mmCIF file of C-alpha atoms in Angstrom:
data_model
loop_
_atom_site.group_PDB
_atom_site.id
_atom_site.type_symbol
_atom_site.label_atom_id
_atom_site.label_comp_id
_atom_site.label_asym_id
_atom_site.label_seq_id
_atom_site.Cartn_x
_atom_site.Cartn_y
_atom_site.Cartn_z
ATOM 1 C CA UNK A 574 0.967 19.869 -22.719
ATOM 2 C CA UNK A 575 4.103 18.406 -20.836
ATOM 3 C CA UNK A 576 7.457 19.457 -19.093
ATOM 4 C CA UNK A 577 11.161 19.756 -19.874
ATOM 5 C CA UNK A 578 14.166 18.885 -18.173
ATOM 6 C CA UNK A 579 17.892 17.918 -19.341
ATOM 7 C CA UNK A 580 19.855 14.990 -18.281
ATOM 8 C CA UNK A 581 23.248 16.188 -16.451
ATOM 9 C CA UNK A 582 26.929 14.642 -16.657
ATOM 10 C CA UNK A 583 30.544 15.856 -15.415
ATOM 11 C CA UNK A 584 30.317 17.877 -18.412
ATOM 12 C CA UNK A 585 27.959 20.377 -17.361
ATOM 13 C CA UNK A 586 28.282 22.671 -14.329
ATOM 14 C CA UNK A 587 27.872 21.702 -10.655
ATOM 15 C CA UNK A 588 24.987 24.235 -10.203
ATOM 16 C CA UNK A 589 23.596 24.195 -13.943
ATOM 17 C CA UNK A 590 20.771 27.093 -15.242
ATOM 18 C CA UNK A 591 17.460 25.338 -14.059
ATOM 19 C CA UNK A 592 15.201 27.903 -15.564
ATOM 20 C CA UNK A 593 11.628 26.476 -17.126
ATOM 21 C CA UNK A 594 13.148 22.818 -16.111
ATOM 22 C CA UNK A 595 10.603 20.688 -14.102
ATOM 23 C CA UNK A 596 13.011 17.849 -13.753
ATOM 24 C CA UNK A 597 16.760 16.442 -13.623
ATOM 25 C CA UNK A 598 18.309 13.460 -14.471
ATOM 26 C CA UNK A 599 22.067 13.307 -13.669
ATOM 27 C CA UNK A 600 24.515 10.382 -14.601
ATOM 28 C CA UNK A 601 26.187 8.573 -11.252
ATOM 29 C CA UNK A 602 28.138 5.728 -12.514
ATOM 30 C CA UNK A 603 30.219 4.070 -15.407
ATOM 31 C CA UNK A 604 30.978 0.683 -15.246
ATOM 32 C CA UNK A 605 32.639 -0.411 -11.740
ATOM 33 C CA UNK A 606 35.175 2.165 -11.536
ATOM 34 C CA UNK A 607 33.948 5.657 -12.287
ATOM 35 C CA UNK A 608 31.786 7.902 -10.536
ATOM 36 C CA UNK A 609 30.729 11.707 -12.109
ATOM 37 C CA UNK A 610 32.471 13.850 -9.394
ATOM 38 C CA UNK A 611 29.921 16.803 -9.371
ATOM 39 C CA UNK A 612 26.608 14.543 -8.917
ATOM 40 C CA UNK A 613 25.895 15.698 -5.324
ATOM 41 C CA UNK A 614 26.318 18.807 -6.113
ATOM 42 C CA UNK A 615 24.071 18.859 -9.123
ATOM 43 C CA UNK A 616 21.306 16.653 -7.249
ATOM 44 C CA UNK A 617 21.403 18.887 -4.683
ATOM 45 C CA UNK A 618 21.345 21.882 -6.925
ATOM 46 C CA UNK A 619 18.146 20.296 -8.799
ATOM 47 C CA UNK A 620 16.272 19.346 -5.652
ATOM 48 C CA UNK A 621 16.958 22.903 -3.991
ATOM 49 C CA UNK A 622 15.299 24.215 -7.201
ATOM 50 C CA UNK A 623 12.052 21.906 -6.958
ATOM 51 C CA UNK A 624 13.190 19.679 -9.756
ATOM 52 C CA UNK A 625 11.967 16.243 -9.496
ATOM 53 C CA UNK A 626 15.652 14.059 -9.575
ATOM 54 C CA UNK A 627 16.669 11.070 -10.780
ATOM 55 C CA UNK A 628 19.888 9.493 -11.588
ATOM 56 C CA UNK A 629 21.412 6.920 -14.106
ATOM 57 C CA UNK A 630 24.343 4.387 -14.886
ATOM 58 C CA UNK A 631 25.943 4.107 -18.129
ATOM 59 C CA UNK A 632 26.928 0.394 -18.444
ATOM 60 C CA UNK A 633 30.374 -1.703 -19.645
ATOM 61 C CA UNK A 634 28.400 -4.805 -21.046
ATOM 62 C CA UNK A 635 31.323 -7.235 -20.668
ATOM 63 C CA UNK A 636 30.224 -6.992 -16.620
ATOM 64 C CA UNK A 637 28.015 -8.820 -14.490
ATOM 65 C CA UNK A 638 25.105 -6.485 -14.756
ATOM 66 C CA UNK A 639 24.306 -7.491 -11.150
ATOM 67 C CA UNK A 640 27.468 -6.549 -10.386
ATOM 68 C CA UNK A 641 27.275 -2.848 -11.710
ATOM 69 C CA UNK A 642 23.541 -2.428 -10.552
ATOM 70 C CA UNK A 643 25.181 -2.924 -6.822
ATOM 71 C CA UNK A 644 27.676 -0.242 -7.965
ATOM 72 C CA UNK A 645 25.533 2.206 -8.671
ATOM 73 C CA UNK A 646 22.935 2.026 -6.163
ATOM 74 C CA UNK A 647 25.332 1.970 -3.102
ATOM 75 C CA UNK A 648 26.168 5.309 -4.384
ATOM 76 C CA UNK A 649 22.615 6.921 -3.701
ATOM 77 C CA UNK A 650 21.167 7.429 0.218
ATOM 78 C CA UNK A 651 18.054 7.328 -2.127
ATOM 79 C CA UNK A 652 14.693 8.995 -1.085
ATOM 80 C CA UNK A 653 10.978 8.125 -2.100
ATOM 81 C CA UNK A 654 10.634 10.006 -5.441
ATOM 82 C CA UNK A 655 13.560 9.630 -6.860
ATOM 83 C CA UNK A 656 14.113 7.904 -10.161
ATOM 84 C CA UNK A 657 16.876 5.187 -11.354
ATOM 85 C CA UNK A 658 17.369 4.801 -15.024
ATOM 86 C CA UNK A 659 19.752 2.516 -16.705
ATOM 87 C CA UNK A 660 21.803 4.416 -20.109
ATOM 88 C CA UNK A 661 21.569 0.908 -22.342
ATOM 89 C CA UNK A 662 23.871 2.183 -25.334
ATOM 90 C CA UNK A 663 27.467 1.343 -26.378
ATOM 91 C CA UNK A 664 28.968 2.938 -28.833
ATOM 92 C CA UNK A 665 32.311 3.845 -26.719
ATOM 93 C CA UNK A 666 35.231 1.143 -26.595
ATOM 94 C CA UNK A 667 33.906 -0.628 -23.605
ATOM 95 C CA UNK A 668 31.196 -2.080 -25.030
ATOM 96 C CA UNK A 669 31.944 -1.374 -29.022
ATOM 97 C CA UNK A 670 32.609 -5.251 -29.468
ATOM 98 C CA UNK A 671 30.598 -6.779 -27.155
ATOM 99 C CA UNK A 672 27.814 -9.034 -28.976
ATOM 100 C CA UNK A 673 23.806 -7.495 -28.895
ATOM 101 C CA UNK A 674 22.690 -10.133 -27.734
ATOM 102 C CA UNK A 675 25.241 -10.074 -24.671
ATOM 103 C CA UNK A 676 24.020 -6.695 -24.600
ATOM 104 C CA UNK A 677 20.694 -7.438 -25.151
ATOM 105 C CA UNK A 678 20.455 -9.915 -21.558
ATOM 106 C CA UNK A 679 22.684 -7.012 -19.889
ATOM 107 C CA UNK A 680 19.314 -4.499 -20.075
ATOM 108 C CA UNK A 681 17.120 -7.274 -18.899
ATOM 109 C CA UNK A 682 18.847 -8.815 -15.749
ATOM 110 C CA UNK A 683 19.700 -4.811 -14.797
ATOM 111 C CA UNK A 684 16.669 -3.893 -14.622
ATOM 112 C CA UNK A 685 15.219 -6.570 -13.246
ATOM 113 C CA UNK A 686 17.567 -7.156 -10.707
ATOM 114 C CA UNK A 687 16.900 -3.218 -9.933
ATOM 115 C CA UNK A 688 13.830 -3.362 -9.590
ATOM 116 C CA UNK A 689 13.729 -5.841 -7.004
ATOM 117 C CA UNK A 690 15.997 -4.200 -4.797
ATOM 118 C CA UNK A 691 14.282 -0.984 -5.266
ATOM 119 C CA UNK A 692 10.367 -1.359 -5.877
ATOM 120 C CA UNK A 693 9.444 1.628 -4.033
ATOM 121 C CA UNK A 694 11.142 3.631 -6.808
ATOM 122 C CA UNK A 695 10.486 3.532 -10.465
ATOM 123 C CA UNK A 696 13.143 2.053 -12.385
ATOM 124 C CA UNK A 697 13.319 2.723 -16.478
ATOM 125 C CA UNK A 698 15.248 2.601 -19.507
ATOM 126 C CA UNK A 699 16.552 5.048 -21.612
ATOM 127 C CA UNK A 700 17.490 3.892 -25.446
ATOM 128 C CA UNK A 701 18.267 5.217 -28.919
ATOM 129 C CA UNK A 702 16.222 4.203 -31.899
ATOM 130 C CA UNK A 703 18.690 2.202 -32.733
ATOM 131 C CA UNK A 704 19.083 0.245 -29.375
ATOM 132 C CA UNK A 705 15.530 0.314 -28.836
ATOM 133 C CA UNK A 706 14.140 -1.081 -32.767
ATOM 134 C CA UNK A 707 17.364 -3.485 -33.555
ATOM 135 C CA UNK A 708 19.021 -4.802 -30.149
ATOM 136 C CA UNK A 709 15.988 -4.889 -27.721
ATOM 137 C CA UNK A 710 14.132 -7.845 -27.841
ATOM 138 C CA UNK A 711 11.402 -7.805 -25.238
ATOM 139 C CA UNK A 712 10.838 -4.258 -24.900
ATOM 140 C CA UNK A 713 10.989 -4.594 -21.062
ATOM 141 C CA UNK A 714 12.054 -1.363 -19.713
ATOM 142 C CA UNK A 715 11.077 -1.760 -16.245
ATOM 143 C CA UNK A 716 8.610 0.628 -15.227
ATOM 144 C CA UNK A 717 8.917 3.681 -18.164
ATOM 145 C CA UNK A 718 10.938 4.337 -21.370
ATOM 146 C CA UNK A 719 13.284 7.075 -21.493
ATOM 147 C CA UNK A 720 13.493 7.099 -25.559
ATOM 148 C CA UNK A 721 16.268 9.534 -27.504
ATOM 149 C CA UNK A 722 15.464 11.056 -31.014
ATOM 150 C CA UNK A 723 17.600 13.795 -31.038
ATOM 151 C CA UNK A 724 16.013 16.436 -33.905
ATOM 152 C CA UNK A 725 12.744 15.570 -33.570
ATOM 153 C CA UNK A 726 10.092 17.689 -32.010
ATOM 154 C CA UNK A 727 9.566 17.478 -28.182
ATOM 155 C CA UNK A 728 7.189 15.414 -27.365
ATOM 156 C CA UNK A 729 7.346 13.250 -31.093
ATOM 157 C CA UNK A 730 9.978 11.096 -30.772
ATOM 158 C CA UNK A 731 8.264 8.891 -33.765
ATOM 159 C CA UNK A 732 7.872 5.428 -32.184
ATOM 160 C CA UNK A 733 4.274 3.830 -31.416
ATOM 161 C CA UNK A 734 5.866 1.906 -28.104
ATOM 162 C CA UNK A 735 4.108 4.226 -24.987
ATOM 163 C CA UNK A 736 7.033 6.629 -23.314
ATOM 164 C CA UNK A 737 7.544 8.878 -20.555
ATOM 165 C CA UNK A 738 10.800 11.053 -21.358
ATOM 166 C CA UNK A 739 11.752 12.000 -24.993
ATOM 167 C CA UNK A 740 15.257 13.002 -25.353
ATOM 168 C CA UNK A 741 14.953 15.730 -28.039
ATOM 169 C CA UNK A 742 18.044 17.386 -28.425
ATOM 170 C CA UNK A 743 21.704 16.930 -28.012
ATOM 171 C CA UNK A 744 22.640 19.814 -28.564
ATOM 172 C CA UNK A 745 24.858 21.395 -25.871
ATOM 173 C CA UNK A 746 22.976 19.991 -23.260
ATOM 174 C CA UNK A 747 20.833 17.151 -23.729
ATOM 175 C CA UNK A 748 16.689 18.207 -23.579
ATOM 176 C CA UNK A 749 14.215 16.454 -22.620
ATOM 177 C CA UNK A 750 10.460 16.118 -22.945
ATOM 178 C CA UNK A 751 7.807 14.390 -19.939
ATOM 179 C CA UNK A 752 4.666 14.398 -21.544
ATOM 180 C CA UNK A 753 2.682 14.640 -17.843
ATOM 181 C CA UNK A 754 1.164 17.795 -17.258
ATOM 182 C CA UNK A 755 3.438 19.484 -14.804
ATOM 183 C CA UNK A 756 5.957 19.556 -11.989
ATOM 184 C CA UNK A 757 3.739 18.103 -9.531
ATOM 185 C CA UNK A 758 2.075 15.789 -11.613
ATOM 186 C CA UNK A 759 5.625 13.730 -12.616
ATOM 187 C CA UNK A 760 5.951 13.995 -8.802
ATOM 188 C CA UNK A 761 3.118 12.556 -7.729
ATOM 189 C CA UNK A 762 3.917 9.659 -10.380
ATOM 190 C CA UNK A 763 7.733 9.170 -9.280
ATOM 191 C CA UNK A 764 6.202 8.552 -5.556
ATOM 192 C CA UNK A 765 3.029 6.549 -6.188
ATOM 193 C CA UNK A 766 5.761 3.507 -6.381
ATOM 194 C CA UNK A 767 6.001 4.195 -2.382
ATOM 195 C CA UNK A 768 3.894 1.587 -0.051
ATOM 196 C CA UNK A 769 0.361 2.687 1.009
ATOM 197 C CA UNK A 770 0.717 3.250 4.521
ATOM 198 C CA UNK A 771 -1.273 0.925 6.846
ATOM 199 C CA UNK A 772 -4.580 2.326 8.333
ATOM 200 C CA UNK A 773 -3.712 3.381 11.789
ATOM 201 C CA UNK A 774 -5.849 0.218 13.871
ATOM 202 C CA UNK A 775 -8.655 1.006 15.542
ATOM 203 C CA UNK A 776 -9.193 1.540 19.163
ATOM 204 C CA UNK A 777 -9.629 -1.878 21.253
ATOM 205 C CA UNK A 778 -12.935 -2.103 21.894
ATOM 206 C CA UNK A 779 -13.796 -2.068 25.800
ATOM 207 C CA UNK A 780 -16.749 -3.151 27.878
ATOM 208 C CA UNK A 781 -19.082 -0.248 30.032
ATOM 209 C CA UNK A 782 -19.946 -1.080 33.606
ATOM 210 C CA UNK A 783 -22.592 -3.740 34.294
ATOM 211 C CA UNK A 784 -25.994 -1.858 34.140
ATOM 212 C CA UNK A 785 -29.451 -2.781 34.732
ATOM 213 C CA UNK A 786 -31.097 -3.027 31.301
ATOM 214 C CA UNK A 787 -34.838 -3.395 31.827
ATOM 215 C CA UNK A 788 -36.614 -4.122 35.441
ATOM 216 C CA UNK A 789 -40.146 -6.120 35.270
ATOM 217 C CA UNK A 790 -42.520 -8.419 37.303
ATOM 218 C CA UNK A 791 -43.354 -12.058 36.158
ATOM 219 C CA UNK A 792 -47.151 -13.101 37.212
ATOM 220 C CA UNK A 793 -47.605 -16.756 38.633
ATOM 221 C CA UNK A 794 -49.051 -19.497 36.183
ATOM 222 C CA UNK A 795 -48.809 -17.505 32.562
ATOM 223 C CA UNK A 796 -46.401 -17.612 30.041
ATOM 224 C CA UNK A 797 -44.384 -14.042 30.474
ATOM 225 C CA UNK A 798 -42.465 -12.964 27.362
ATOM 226 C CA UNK A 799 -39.751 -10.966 27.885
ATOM 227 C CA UNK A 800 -38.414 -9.069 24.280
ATOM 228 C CA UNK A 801 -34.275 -9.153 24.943
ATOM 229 C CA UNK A 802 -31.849 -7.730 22.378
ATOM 230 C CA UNK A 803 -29.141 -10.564 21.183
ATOM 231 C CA UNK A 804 -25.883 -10.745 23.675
ATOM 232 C CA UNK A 805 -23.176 -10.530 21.695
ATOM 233 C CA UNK A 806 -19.238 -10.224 22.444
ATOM 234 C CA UNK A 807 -16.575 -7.516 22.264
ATOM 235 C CA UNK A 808 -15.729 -9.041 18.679
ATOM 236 C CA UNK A 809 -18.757 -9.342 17.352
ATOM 237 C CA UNK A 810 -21.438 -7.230 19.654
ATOM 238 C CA UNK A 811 -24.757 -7.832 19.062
ATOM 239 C CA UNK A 812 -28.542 -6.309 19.164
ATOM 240 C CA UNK A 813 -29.752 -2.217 18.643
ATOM 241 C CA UNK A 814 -27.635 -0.807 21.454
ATOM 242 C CA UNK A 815 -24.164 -3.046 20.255
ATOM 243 C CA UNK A 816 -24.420 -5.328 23.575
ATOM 244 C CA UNK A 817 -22.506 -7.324 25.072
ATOM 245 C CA UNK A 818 -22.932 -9.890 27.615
ATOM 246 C CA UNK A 819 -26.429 -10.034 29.127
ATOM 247 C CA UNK A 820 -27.844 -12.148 32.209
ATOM 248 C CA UNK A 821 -31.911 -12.542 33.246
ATOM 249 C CA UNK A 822 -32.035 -12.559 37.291
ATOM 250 C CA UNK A 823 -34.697 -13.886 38.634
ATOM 251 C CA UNK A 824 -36.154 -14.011 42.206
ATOM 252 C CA UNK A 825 -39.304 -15.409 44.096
ATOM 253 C CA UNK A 826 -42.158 -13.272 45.947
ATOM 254 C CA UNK A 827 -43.199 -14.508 48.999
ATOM 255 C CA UNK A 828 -42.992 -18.915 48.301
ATOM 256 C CA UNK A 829 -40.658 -21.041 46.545
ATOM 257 C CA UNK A 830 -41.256 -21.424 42.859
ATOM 258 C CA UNK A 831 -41.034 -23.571 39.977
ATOM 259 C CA UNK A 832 -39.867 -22.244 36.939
ATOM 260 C CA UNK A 833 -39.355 -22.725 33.672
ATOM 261 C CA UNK A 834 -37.439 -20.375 30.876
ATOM 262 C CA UNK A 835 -38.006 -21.183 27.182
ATOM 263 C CA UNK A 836 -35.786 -19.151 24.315
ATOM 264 C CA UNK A 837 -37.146 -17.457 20.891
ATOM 265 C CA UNK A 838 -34.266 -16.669 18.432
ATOM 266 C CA UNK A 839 -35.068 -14.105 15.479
ATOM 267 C CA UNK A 840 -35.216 -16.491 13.003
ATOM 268 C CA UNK A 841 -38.644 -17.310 14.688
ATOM 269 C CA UNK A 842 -38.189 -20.610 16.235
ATOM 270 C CA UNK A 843 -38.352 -21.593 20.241
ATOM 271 C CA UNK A 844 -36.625 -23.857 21.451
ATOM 272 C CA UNK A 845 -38.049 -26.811 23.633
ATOM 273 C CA UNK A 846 -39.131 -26.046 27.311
ATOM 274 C CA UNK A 847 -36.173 -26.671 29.557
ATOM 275 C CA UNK A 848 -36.976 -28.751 32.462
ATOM 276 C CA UNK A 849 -38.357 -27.152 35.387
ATOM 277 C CA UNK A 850 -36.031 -25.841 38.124
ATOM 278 C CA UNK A 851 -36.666 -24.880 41.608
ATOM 279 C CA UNK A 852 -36.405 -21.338 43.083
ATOM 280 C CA UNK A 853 -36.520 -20.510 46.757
ATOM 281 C CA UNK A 854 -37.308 -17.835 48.578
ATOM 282 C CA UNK A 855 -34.174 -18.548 50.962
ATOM 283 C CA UNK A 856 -31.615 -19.306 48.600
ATOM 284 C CA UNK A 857 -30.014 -16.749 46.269
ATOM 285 C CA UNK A 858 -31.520 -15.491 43.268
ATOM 286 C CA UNK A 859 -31.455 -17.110 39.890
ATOM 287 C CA UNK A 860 -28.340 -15.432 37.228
ATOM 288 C CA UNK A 861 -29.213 -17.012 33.428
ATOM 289 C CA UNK A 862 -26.576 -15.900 30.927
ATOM 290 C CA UNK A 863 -28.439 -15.169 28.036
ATOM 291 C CA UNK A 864 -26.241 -17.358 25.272
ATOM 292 C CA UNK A 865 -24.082 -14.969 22.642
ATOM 293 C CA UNK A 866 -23.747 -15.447 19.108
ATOM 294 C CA UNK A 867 -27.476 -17.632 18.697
ATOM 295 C CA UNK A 868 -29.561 -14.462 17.939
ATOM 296 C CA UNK A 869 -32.005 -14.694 20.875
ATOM 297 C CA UNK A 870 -34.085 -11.900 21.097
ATOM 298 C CA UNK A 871 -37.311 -12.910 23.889
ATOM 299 C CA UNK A 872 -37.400 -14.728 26.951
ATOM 300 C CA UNK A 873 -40.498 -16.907 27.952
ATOM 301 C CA UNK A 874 -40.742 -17.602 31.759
ATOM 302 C CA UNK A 875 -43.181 -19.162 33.369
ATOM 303 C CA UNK A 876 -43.927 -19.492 37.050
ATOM 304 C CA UNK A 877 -45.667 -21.142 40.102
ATOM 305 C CA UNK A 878 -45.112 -17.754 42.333
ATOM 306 C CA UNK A 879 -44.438 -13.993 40.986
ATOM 307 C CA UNK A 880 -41.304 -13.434 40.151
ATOM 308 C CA UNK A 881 -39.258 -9.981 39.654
ATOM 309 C CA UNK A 882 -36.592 -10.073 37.507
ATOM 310 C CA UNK A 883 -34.020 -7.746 35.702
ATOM 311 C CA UNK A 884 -32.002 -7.936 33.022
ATOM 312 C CA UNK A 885 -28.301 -6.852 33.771
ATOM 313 C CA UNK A 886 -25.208 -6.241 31.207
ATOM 314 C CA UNK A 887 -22.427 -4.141 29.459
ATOM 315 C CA UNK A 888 -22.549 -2.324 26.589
ATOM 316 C CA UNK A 889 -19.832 -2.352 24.082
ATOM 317 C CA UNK A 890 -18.168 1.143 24.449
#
């Protein structure tokens, strides 16, 4: 199972044959000074067919590879999906006499250095057996391997290193191999490099209306306990019906009162008896916030004259 493509150059037609090809990978760049006149075209050609695209530089050594890297990609408005590859070989008279191991750093700070600028893209290597098994010395290749052994069989290009491409012919046209499954698989691959967009945030939370919550009557000289779910806030809402704030208002029948209002929190413990307070008949009635956050969830009042009473509050919406 797996794909084929070629790799495209000024040498082959502006609008080659795309027939049974699943992808295209079309040289951009030589050194600082050249550029393969029909590469738009042949993108363009290759993405109007479906084929997933990439493009590659073919290096002069003796440069900063920095240098070249910034060469090539300023030539590219490129999209999420497509795929940069660097050509490491040197057989022409460029790079005939420069030293491997000169060679050898040119691969790594390319890559590198193109992968930082472009880590929403993957970035790889293509290499001969010879490059790959006798100049390479860290087998870095960025994010794939691009490997050629012309004359073998697709898709056995005879090295143990893991792959992605196979160059298996040269023949004409240069073939290639993918060993994913299809089309749509490579693609999928080529753009998983992309950023995972952000969740969309939620809605601010909001407040209802005040509302009265529960209405009751407090009888004079017994302990009244009052169950209350736990106020809470709008970032952290509390209690069965996601609360907010909650008050217990209080109010004297017929004579002034003394009161007293004791809290139970869920983890089962009261706290001490506050200190009585007065309540008149001709002064406004009593507003307790009940406190957020502490998990109180009943009420103990206790009185010297009935009392009614409500609870009042919002509900987070």
């Amino acid at each position: 199972m797996g794909i084929y493509g070629q790799d495209w150059a000024s040498y082959q037609s502006s609008t080659p044959d795309t027939t049974g090809l699943s992808f295209a990978i079309v040289k951009i760049t030589e050194g600082l000074s050249y550029i393969n006149p029909k590469w738009v075209s042949q993108r363009d050609h290759a993405k109007a067919h479906g084929l997933v695209w990439g493009a590659y530089h073919y290096p002069h050594m003796r440069n900063a590879p920095r240098t070249e890297a910034d060469y090539f990609l300023a030539q590219v408005a490129w999209k999420p999906g497509d795929i940069l590859v660097l050509d490491w070989e040197g057989y022409d008279d460029a790079n005939r006499n420069v030293p491997r191991r000169t060679q050898a750093a040119y691969k790594e700070e390319w890559l590198r250095y193109v992968k930082r600028r472009m880590p929403h893209n993957p970035v790889g290597m293509y290499a001969n057996l010879d490059y790959w098994r006798n100049v390479d010395t860290t087998s870095y290749c960025a994010d794939f391997l691009w490997i050629a052994t012309a004359g073998r069989v697709a898709g056995d290009p005879g090295i143990q290193a893991a792959w992605l491409f196979h160059q298996y012919s040269d023949s004409g046209v240069d073939r290639d191999y993918c060993h994913l499954s299809s089309r749509a698989a490579l693609r999928d691959w080529a753009l998983a490099f992309q950023p995972t967009p952000p969740e969309p945030p939620s809605p601010a939370p909001r407040y209802t209306e005040d509302d009265m919550l529960a209405y009751f009557n407090v009888p004079r000289d017994n302990d009244f306990d009052l169950p209350v779910e736990p106020a809470g806030t709008l970032t952290a809402p509390q209690g069965g019906t996601r609360n907010g704030p909650l008050w217990l208002i209080l109010a004297p029948q017929g004579a002034d009162a003394q009161v007293t209002i004791t809290l139970h929190h869920e983890d089962g413990a009261w706290d001490a008896p506050a200190k009585p307070f007065t309540l008149t008949v001709t002064g406004s009635k009593y507003v307790l916030p009940l406190p957020a956050g502490t998990n109180v969830d009943k009420v103990r009042i206790r009185s010297t004259t009935p009392l009614i009473g409500y609870i009042t509050g919002r509900q987070v919406a």
